[in-house]
Amino acid sequence: MTILPNLSDLVIEQVRITNEVTVTVRAASPTASCPCCATISKRVQSRYTRTLRDLPASGRLVHLIMRVRRFYCQERTCVRKIFAERFPALTLPRVKFTLRLQETLREMGFALGGEAGAHLGKHLSIPGSSDTILRLVKKTHLPAASSPRVVGIDDWSWKRRLRYGTVICDLESNKPIDVLPDRSVETVSVWFENHPTVEIVSRDRSSEYAAGISKGAPQALQVADRWHLGKNLADSVSTLLARCRAEIRRGLHGQAEPSQEREETEPVLEEERYAPRSHSVVLAREGRRAQKLDRYTQVVDLHHQGLRAANIASRVGIGERTVHRWLAHGSFPEARQRRRRPSLIDPYERYVLSRWQEGYQNGSQLHKELTAQGYKGSPKAMYNYLATLRTPRSDASKSIRLKPQRRKSVPSSPVPLENFSAQRATWLFVCQPEQLDERQQEELALIRQASPSAETTYGLAQAFMQMIRGHTGHLLETWLSEVAASHLPELESFAKGIRTATRRQCLQD
Ligand SMILES: [Zn+2]
């Protein structure tokens, strides 16, 4: 009984120990109460056995063989004529696990997930398939936060890049309180209508969420969370640094810019397949192109100086295969325009796009709708199409991290800043100066010295980060006018976004 707790109302009839432990038990009481009417009955109708899995004993699997009795219900008016006795302290009806085993599997699921949980369980003689573990995790009730006051709302992926839902957290208790099936205005607004106590909502800059919250909780103040503000700033800084790569690289040595390049840096018009992208997306594309162009120029120069590809690659900070490809190409390799082969989805493109923009982004649901309209293509083809609709907002893989990446060893180049990378440098610009090691500080100082644009950007980026770290929002107006005076398009675009957001808020107040 001490090894097998919660069995006090049971009688152990037999214990058999081989590689496994099998314990045969029956109820101690001669009577049982009906689960419907609670009338006590002692008229046994029949018996059967039920096998339960339990927690292991010293590494051995434990099975409980229960001898269960069926009783007649003796209450005439009761709907149940016959019932089986229950063991509420030990297990639930029709379940093959004891409660304590279920609890253990659930904890393993939360810590490890289904597959890894089941794998570990096998080693510990805790039986349970990955499906069982996931089912237990999914059945767990979230703590009911009846009246949240401050909540955060963000994307949550059911299936990365394909299906997104929404997670809502109580920011006062720091606990997730709900998961919504999608990100649509409708779903979000209904949730807020059902939670009228919300006073403050922290969100990213998505217009869908903004609309959903305004509709469902017009009383609530919407704020941009610190992480997203920092991330958006970092994205802008990265774009700017990419555009200024040539300026940064040459500034240090006072080299003149080759005149031919001017023409080439003209932004390239690209065929727009979908609705025109936002200004920041266009800027980001131009920035990437400028960085690539500068690298290309550098590759050609070094090649003319007679350097070998491997050497060029490490000095420019790109892969050796890219060097070979570019040199073989003979001219600047423009990003290829996306051209699609005709697809079965073409006739439905407009429909899918409009559904998508309404916020219905559930792939399998859309596939059903299309099939009903006569679409004959595979779900895969449709998923591929949906992937092209994803805005950069959810395309986290390409965006800037707010934490330093574990450095792949960056080979130091004989010429400083020769292998400059905007993506790598962004961290230097937005993090707190005291977090940089000596080499990073040197690199940062060189960049700021080399380029006036970079120097201005550094000052503005640091001032902004200090504002959000120190909660000194009253400095925002000054900061915005400094950005306007800087004439740096990437930061101006970022500032414009902030202005729009604050204006929307003022109107709400
Ligand atoms: Zn009954």
XYZ file of C-alpha atoms and ligand atoms in Angstrom:
510
model
C 0.000 0.000 0.000
C 2.868 2.403 0.624
C 4.363 1.580 -2.776
C 0.985 1.882 -4.476
C -0.720 4.891 -2.921
C -4.371 5.826 -3.474
C -5.371 2.190 -3.292
C -6.722 2.305 0.264
C -10.252 1.403 -0.811
C -8.899 -1.566 -2.775
C -7.848 -5.048 -1.758
C -4.712 -6.479 -3.327
C -5.407 -10.032 -4.372
C -2.139 -10.899 -6.014
C 1.246 -9.386 -6.908
C 3.299 -10.970 -9.648
C 6.827 -9.745 -10.322
C 8.648 -10.736 -13.484
C 10.191 -8.154 -15.809
C 7.022 -6.295 -15.037
C 4.931 -5.894 -11.927
C 1.323 -7.026 -12.169
C -0.967 -6.205 -9.266
C -4.445 -7.656 -9.179
C -6.904 -5.617 -7.112
C -10.600 -5.334 -6.340
C -12.746 -2.885 -4.450
C -12.916 -3.373 -0.667
C -16.472 -2.176 -0.278
C -19.307 -4.662 -0.889
C -21.456 -1.861 -2.333
C -21.116 0.900 -4.916
C -23.074 4.050 -5.658
C -24.741 4.745 -9.010
C -22.967 7.508 -10.976
C -26.357 8.920 -12.059
C -28.511 8.954 -8.953
C -25.925 8.158 -6.237
C -28.106 5.395 -4.805
C -26.048 2.739 -3.056
C -26.425 -0.706 -4.539
C -25.247 -4.125 -3.423
C -26.813 -6.234 -6.210
C -23.944 -7.359 -8.420
C -24.920 -8.061 -12.013
C -21.575 -9.274 -13.423
C -17.803 -8.860 -13.255
C -15.081 -8.005 -15.735
C -11.406 -7.096 -15.645
C -9.883 -3.833 -16.623
C -6.122 -3.298 -17.066
C -4.509 -0.014 -16.105
C -0.977 1.152 -16.655
C 0.666 2.820 -13.698
C 3.923 4.554 -12.825
C 6.940 2.207 -12.826
C 8.305 0.562 -9.682
C 12.106 0.507 -9.566
C 12.319 0.636 -13.343
C 9.692 -2.073 -13.899
C 6.461 -1.436 -15.741
C 3.472 -1.695 -13.429
C 0.063 -3.005 -14.539
C -2.995 -2.962 -12.343
C -5.538 -5.638 -13.111
C -8.820 -4.418 -11.715
C -11.644 -6.781 -11.022
C -14.590 -4.522 -11.642
C -18.200 -5.275 -10.700
C -21.331 -4.187 -12.516
C -24.280 -3.388 -10.265
C -28.004 -3.026 -10.796
C -29.209 0.433 -9.898
C -31.957 -0.080 -7.339
C -33.580 3.269 -7.862
C -36.616 2.628 -10.088
C -36.755 6.098 -11.625
C -33.034 6.143 -12.547
C -32.161 6.067 -16.256
C -29.237 3.750 -15.538
C -30.299 0.180 -15.003
C -26.774 -1.184 -14.697
C -23.560 0.627 -13.809
C -19.916 -0.286 -13.308
C -18.192 0.732 -10.111
C -15.730 3.606 -10.360
C -12.385 4.444 -8.756
C -12.190 8.224 -8.787
C -8.991 8.444 -6.735
C -7.199 6.130 -9.138
C -8.430 6.664 -12.682
C -11.188 7.977 -14.934
C -13.808 5.800 -16.632
C -12.728 4.204 -19.940
C -9.087 5.313 -19.558
C -6.195 2.851 -19.585
C -3.886 4.957 -17.409
C -3.887 5.826 -13.729
C -4.312 9.507 -12.897
C -0.763 9.779 -11.578
C 0.645 8.275 -14.776
C -1.399 10.739 -16.836
C -0.103 13.596 -14.725
C 3.503 12.459 -15.261
C 3.012 12.112 -19.026
C 1.466 15.561 -19.162
C 4.443 17.083 -17.377
C 6.805 15.279 -19.750
C 4.796 16.667 -22.662
C 5.062 20.225 -21.407
C 8.789 19.877 -20.827
C 9.752 17.944 -23.952
C 6.870 17.724 -26.410
C 5.312 14.522 -27.753
C 8.107 12.672 -29.543
C 10.909 13.436 -27.094
C 8.578 12.811 -24.154
C 7.605 9.376 -25.458
C 11.253 8.576 -26.148
C 12.341 9.453 -22.624
C 9.326 7.627 -21.209
C 10.458 4.426 -22.873
C 13.803 4.624 -21.074
C 12.118 5.294 -17.746
C 9.490 2.550 -18.189
C 6.784 5.195 -18.300
C 4.515 3.967 -21.062
C 2.755 6.464 -23.340
C 2.911 7.187 -27.066
C 3.644 10.643 -28.427
C -0.008 10.938 -29.456
C -1.149 10.172 -25.927
C 1.222 12.745 -24.499
C 0.091 15.451 -26.916
C -3.539 14.638 -26.249
C -2.969 15.098 -22.522
C -1.172 18.390 -23.083
C -3.964 19.675 -25.315
C -6.632 18.694 -22.812
C -4.996 20.710 -20.061
C -7.106 23.674 -19.098
C -5.410 27.021 -19.202
C -5.713 28.906 -15.934
C -8.846 30.944 -16.295
C -7.945 34.580 -16.052
C -11.413 35.889 -15.541
C -10.698 39.579 -15.702
C -7.376 40.419 -17.335
C -6.485 44.109 -17.260
C -3.251 44.292 -19.259
C -2.802 41.808 -22.094
C -0.317 41.189 -24.878
C -1.347 39.822 -28.262
C 0.941 38.232 -30.846
C 1.240 35.747 -33.690
C 1.441 32.113 -32.837
C 2.160 29.565 -35.506
C 0.142 26.380 -35.766
C 2.302 25.503 -38.699
C 5.246 27.696 -39.461
C 4.802 29.922 -42.536
C 1.450 28.313 -43.317
C -1.033 28.703 -40.540
C -0.966 31.349 -37.887
C -3.100 31.801 -34.831
C -2.993 34.318 -32.030
C -1.753 33.980 -28.483
C -2.980 36.272 -25.735
C -1.018 36.716 -22.527
C -1.920 38.313 -19.244
C 0.996 40.695 -18.795
C 0.381 41.166 -15.088
C 0.666 37.489 -14.237
C 2.951 36.807 -17.228
C 0.870 33.813 -18.274
C -0.676 32.882 -21.594
C -4.446 32.959 -21.182
C -5.802 32.052 -24.594
C -4.946 30.814 -28.055
C -7.160 31.883 -30.956
C -7.431 29.839 -34.157
C -6.434 32.677 -36.520
C -5.476 36.349 -36.674
C -8.615 37.749 -38.234
C -10.190 41.007 -37.151
C -13.393 39.136 -36.367
C -11.853 36.506 -34.078
C -9.785 39.070 -32.226
C -12.656 41.494 -31.731
C -14.960 38.741 -30.412
C -12.340 37.768 -27.844
C -12.063 41.339 -26.621
C -15.840 41.743 -26.492
C -15.902 38.771 -24.138
C -13.172 40.299 -21.964
C -14.398 43.819 -21.259
C -12.027 44.308 -18.331
C -9.026 44.843 -20.605
C -7.588 48.336 -20.244
C -4.244 48.080 -22.024
C -3.254 45.925 -25.005
C 0.326 45.501 -26.060
C 0.694 44.441 -29.677
C 2.933 44.464 -32.709
C 2.275 46.951 -35.497
C -0.098 44.710 -37.425
C -3.107 46.553 -38.752
C -5.275 43.439 -38.362
C -4.752 43.357 -34.614
C -5.202 47.107 -34.366
C -8.576 46.865 -36.105
C -9.675 43.834 -34.082
C -8.824 45.477 -30.774
C -10.441 48.805 -31.719
C -13.616 46.961 -32.645
C -13.798 44.635 -29.647
C -12.264 46.819 -26.961
C -12.647 50.482 -27.926
C -11.998 51.395 -24.282
C -8.521 49.855 -24.282
C -5.281 51.721 -24.831
C -3.155 50.062 -27.515
C 0.583 50.187 -27.045
C 3.454 48.863 -29.107
C 5.510 46.484 -27.039
C 9.153 47.178 -26.340
C 10.438 44.154 -28.176
C 8.641 45.007 -31.412
C 9.716 48.648 -31.213
C 13.328 47.574 -30.814
C 13.031 45.023 -33.569
C 11.487 47.475 -36.021
C 14.221 49.972 -35.282
C 16.865 47.293 -35.793
C 15.311 46.329 -39.131
C 15.511 49.956 -40.268
C 19.106 50.305 -39.092
C 20.033 47.136 -40.927
C 18.502 48.384 -44.170
C 20.290 51.688 -43.797
C 23.666 50.096 -43.136
C 23.235 47.797 -46.110
C 22.544 50.781 -48.337
C 25.583 52.608 -46.973
C 27.989 49.696 -47.286
C 30.054 51.391 -49.993
C 30.198 54.646 -48.031
C 31.283 52.819 -44.874
C 33.875 50.679 -46.612
C 35.478 53.483 -48.559
C 35.073 56.255 -46.011
C 37.921 54.983 -43.949
C 40.409 55.255 -46.795
C 39.089 58.336 -48.510
C 38.795 56.490 -51.805
C 36.769 58.096 -54.498
C 33.700 56.317 -55.665
C 33.897 55.058 -59.216
C 31.523 57.198 -61.209
C 29.955 54.332 -63.126
C 28.397 53.097 -59.955
C 26.023 56.004 -59.638
C 23.962 54.830 -62.516
C 23.908 51.319 -61.307
C 22.584 52.114 -57.847
C 19.368 53.484 -59.325
C 16.635 51.401 -57.797
C 15.515 48.694 -60.131
C 11.855 48.510 -60.909
C 10.593 45.077 -60.281
C 7.385 43.669 -61.513
C 4.970 43.699 -58.611
C 2.873 40.597 -58.538
C 0.739 41.589 -55.635
C -0.522 44.750 -54.088
C 2.253 47.340 -53.887
C 4.548 46.688 -50.969
C 4.894 49.165 -48.168
C 7.582 51.807 -48.305
C 9.745 50.030 -45.747
C 9.708 46.841 -47.825
C 10.873 48.768 -50.883
C 13.629 50.415 -48.840
C 14.724 47.061 -47.469
C 14.967 45.619 -50.967
C 16.996 48.592 -52.171
C 19.280 48.296 -49.150
C 19.923 44.623 -49.817
C 20.652 45.395 -53.442
C 23.087 48.188 -52.564
C 24.986 45.921 -50.185
C 25.174 43.206 -52.804
C 26.302 45.668 -55.456
C 29.093 46.932 -53.229
C 30.220 43.400 -52.519
C 30.168 42.663 -56.227
C 32.285 45.741 -56.997
C 34.722 44.642 -54.319
C 34.924 41.106 -55.716
C 35.737 42.429 -59.184
C 38.377 44.822 -57.815
C 40.094 42.129 -55.807
C 39.917 39.777 -58.774
C 41.665 42.388 -60.948
C 44.312 42.636 -58.275
C 44.969 38.962 -58.915
C 43.551 37.482 -55.699
C 42.271 33.954 -55.655
C 38.610 33.180 -55.068
C 39.083 31.725 -51.586
C 40.989 34.796 -50.546
C 38.428 37.144 -52.056
C 35.617 35.268 -50.306
C 37.125 35.644 -46.856
C 37.993 39.311 -47.381
C 34.566 40.285 -48.681
C 32.763 38.108 -46.158
C 30.818 35.916 -48.580
C 30.995 32.304 -49.707
C 33.570 31.098 -52.198
C 30.911 29.675 -54.501
C 29.258 33.086 -54.713
C 32.584 34.585 -55.807
C 32.890 32.008 -58.597
C 29.302 32.546 -59.670
C 29.622 36.330 -59.781
C 32.894 36.286 -61.684
C 31.470 33.827 -64.209
C 28.410 36.013 -64.627
C 30.452 38.900 -66.008
C 28.155 41.674 -64.800
C 26.220 42.526 -61.637
C 23.799 39.661 -61.045
C 20.449 41.310 -60.403
C 18.072 39.422 -58.181
C 16.043 37.315 -60.517
C 12.485 38.395 -60.981
C 10.095 35.883 -59.691
C 8.381 34.301 -62.572
C 5.880 31.595 -61.985
C 4.804 28.816 -64.222
C 1.059 28.805 -64.856
C -0.662 26.973 -62.051
C -4.049 25.472 -61.383
C -4.477 28.065 -58.699
C -4.344 31.030 -61.097
C -8.125 31.339 -61.651
C -8.664 31.413 -57.873
C -5.860 33.819 -57.080
C -8.098 36.826 -56.624
C -10.449 34.911 -54.342
C -7.664 33.523 -52.151
C -6.031 36.928 -51.928
C -9.225 38.598 -50.766
C -9.865 35.855 -48.185
C -6.301 36.190 -47.053
C -6.583 39.909 -46.577
C -9.782 39.432 -44.591
C -7.652 37.364 -42.229
C -8.805 33.886 -43.239
C -5.358 32.323 -43.398
C -6.167 28.768 -42.500
C -4.694 26.677 -45.310
C -6.814 23.566 -44.998
C -9.987 25.655 -44.716
C -9.086 27.626 -47.859
C -8.331 24.406 -49.668
C -11.811 23.141 -48.833
C -13.369 26.355 -50.083
C -11.426 26.224 -53.348
C -12.235 22.572 -53.932
C -15.899 23.419 -53.509
C -15.431 25.988 -56.278
C -13.831 23.453 -58.577
C -10.126 23.788 -57.786
C -8.383 20.598 -58.895
C -4.851 21.255 -57.656
C -3.152 19.730 -54.629
C -3.173 21.313 -51.163
C 0.614 21.589 -51.542
C 0.319 23.865 -54.578
C -2.029 26.069 -52.640
C 0.243 26.163 -49.601
C 3.112 27.221 -51.859
C 0.987 30.040 -53.168
C -0.003 31.077 -49.631
C 3.652 31.176 -48.652
C 4.202 33.915 -51.249
C 1.534 36.033 -49.565
C 3.297 36.134 -46.260
C 4.431 39.636 -45.525
C 7.887 40.131 -44.053
C 6.177 40.617 -40.702
C 5.843 36.908 -40.168
C 8.952 36.020 -42.053
C 11.105 35.907 -38.988
C 13.898 33.998 -40.637
C 15.085 36.972 -42.631
C 14.753 39.597 -39.984
C 17.222 40.990 -37.571
C 17.767 39.421 -34.219
C 17.807 41.564 -31.154
C 20.363 39.378 -29.502
C 23.895 38.870 -30.694
C 24.117 35.826 -32.865
C 26.578 33.282 -31.756
C 29.381 34.417 -33.935
C 30.578 32.291 -36.692
C 34.209 33.264 -36.471
C 34.414 36.290 -38.682
C 37.790 36.154 -40.335
C 39.547 39.409 -39.669
C 40.375 41.111 -42.892
C 43.702 42.799 -43.655
C 41.773 45.961 -44.544
C 39.372 47.081 -41.799
C 35.643 46.968 -42.667
C 36.415 45.215 -45.938
C 34.073 42.361 -44.967
C 31.439 44.668 -43.504
C 28.023 43.072 -43.099
C 24.982 45.211 -42.304
C 23.245 42.350 -40.584
C 26.180 41.750 -38.258
C 26.743 45.431 -37.569
C 23.137 46.152 -36.612
C 23.566 44.580 -33.215
C 26.477 46.950 -32.515
C 24.173 49.884 -33.196
C 21.185 48.947 -31.048
C 22.620 47.169 -28.019
C 23.889 48.850 -24.886
C 27.516 49.911 -25.420
C 28.705 48.188 -22.250
C 27.569 44.841 -23.647
C 30.097 44.971 -26.477
C 33.431 43.261 -26.181
C 36.636 45.010 -27.143
C 36.687 43.835 -30.742
C 33.073 44.830 -31.277
C 33.771 48.271 -29.810
C 36.645 48.725 -32.226
C 34.536 47.676 -35.186
C 31.756 50.052 -34.149
C 34.173 52.955 -33.741
C 35.597 52.319 -37.218
C 32.151 52.239 -38.816
C 31.087 55.474 -37.129
C 34.337 57.145 -38.126
C 34.050 55.984 -41.728
C 30.539 57.141 -42.524
C 28.625 60.268 -41.496
C 25.348 58.437 -42.142
C 26.400 55.654 -39.803
C 27.465 58.166 -37.147
C 24.098 59.950 -37.245
C 22.292 56.632 -37.233
C 24.199 55.458 -34.192
C 23.232 58.513 -32.182
C 19.580 58.251 -33.133
C 19.375 54.484 -32.597
C 20.967 54.688 -29.169
C 18.727 57.574 -28.138
C 15.664 55.591 -29.162
C 16.752 52.427 -27.376
C 17.434 54.460 -24.221
C 13.964 55.910 -24.481
C 12.312 52.506 -24.526
C 14.606 51.077 -21.869
C 14.218 54.056 -19.552
C 10.517 54.740 -20.254
C 11.252 58.339 -21.204
C 8.518 58.706 -23.791
C 8.312 62.488 -23.280
C 11.534 62.733 -25.338
C 9.829 61.191 -28.351
C 8.814 64.429 -30.064
C 12.384 65.756 -29.980
C 13.651 62.451 -31.272
C 11.191 62.450 -34.156
C 12.239 65.941 -35.235
C 15.896 64.912 -35.080
C 15.098 62.018 -37.388
C 13.313 64.371 -39.783
C 16.410 66.591 -39.827
C 18.701 63.631 -40.532
C 17.241 62.924 -43.992
C 17.911 59.228 -43.580
C 15.000 57.606 -45.444
C 15.063 54.318 -43.503
C 14.773 56.058 -40.123
C 12.228 58.517 -41.493
C 10.095 55.583 -42.579
C 10.379 54.067 -39.097
C 9.476 57.407 -37.505
C 6.500 57.772 -39.789
C 5.193 54.425 -38.562
C 5.523 55.594 -34.979
C 3.759 58.852 -35.728
C 0.841 57.012 -37.305
C 0.584 54.754 -34.276
C 0.671 57.615 -31.767
C -1.867 59.606 -33.753
C -4.232 56.645 -33.750
C -3.860 56.446 -29.999
C -4.481 60.131 -29.394
C -7.696 59.865 -31.381
C -8.749 57.010 -29.165
C -8.043 58.911 -25.987
Zn -29.005 5.136 -10.577
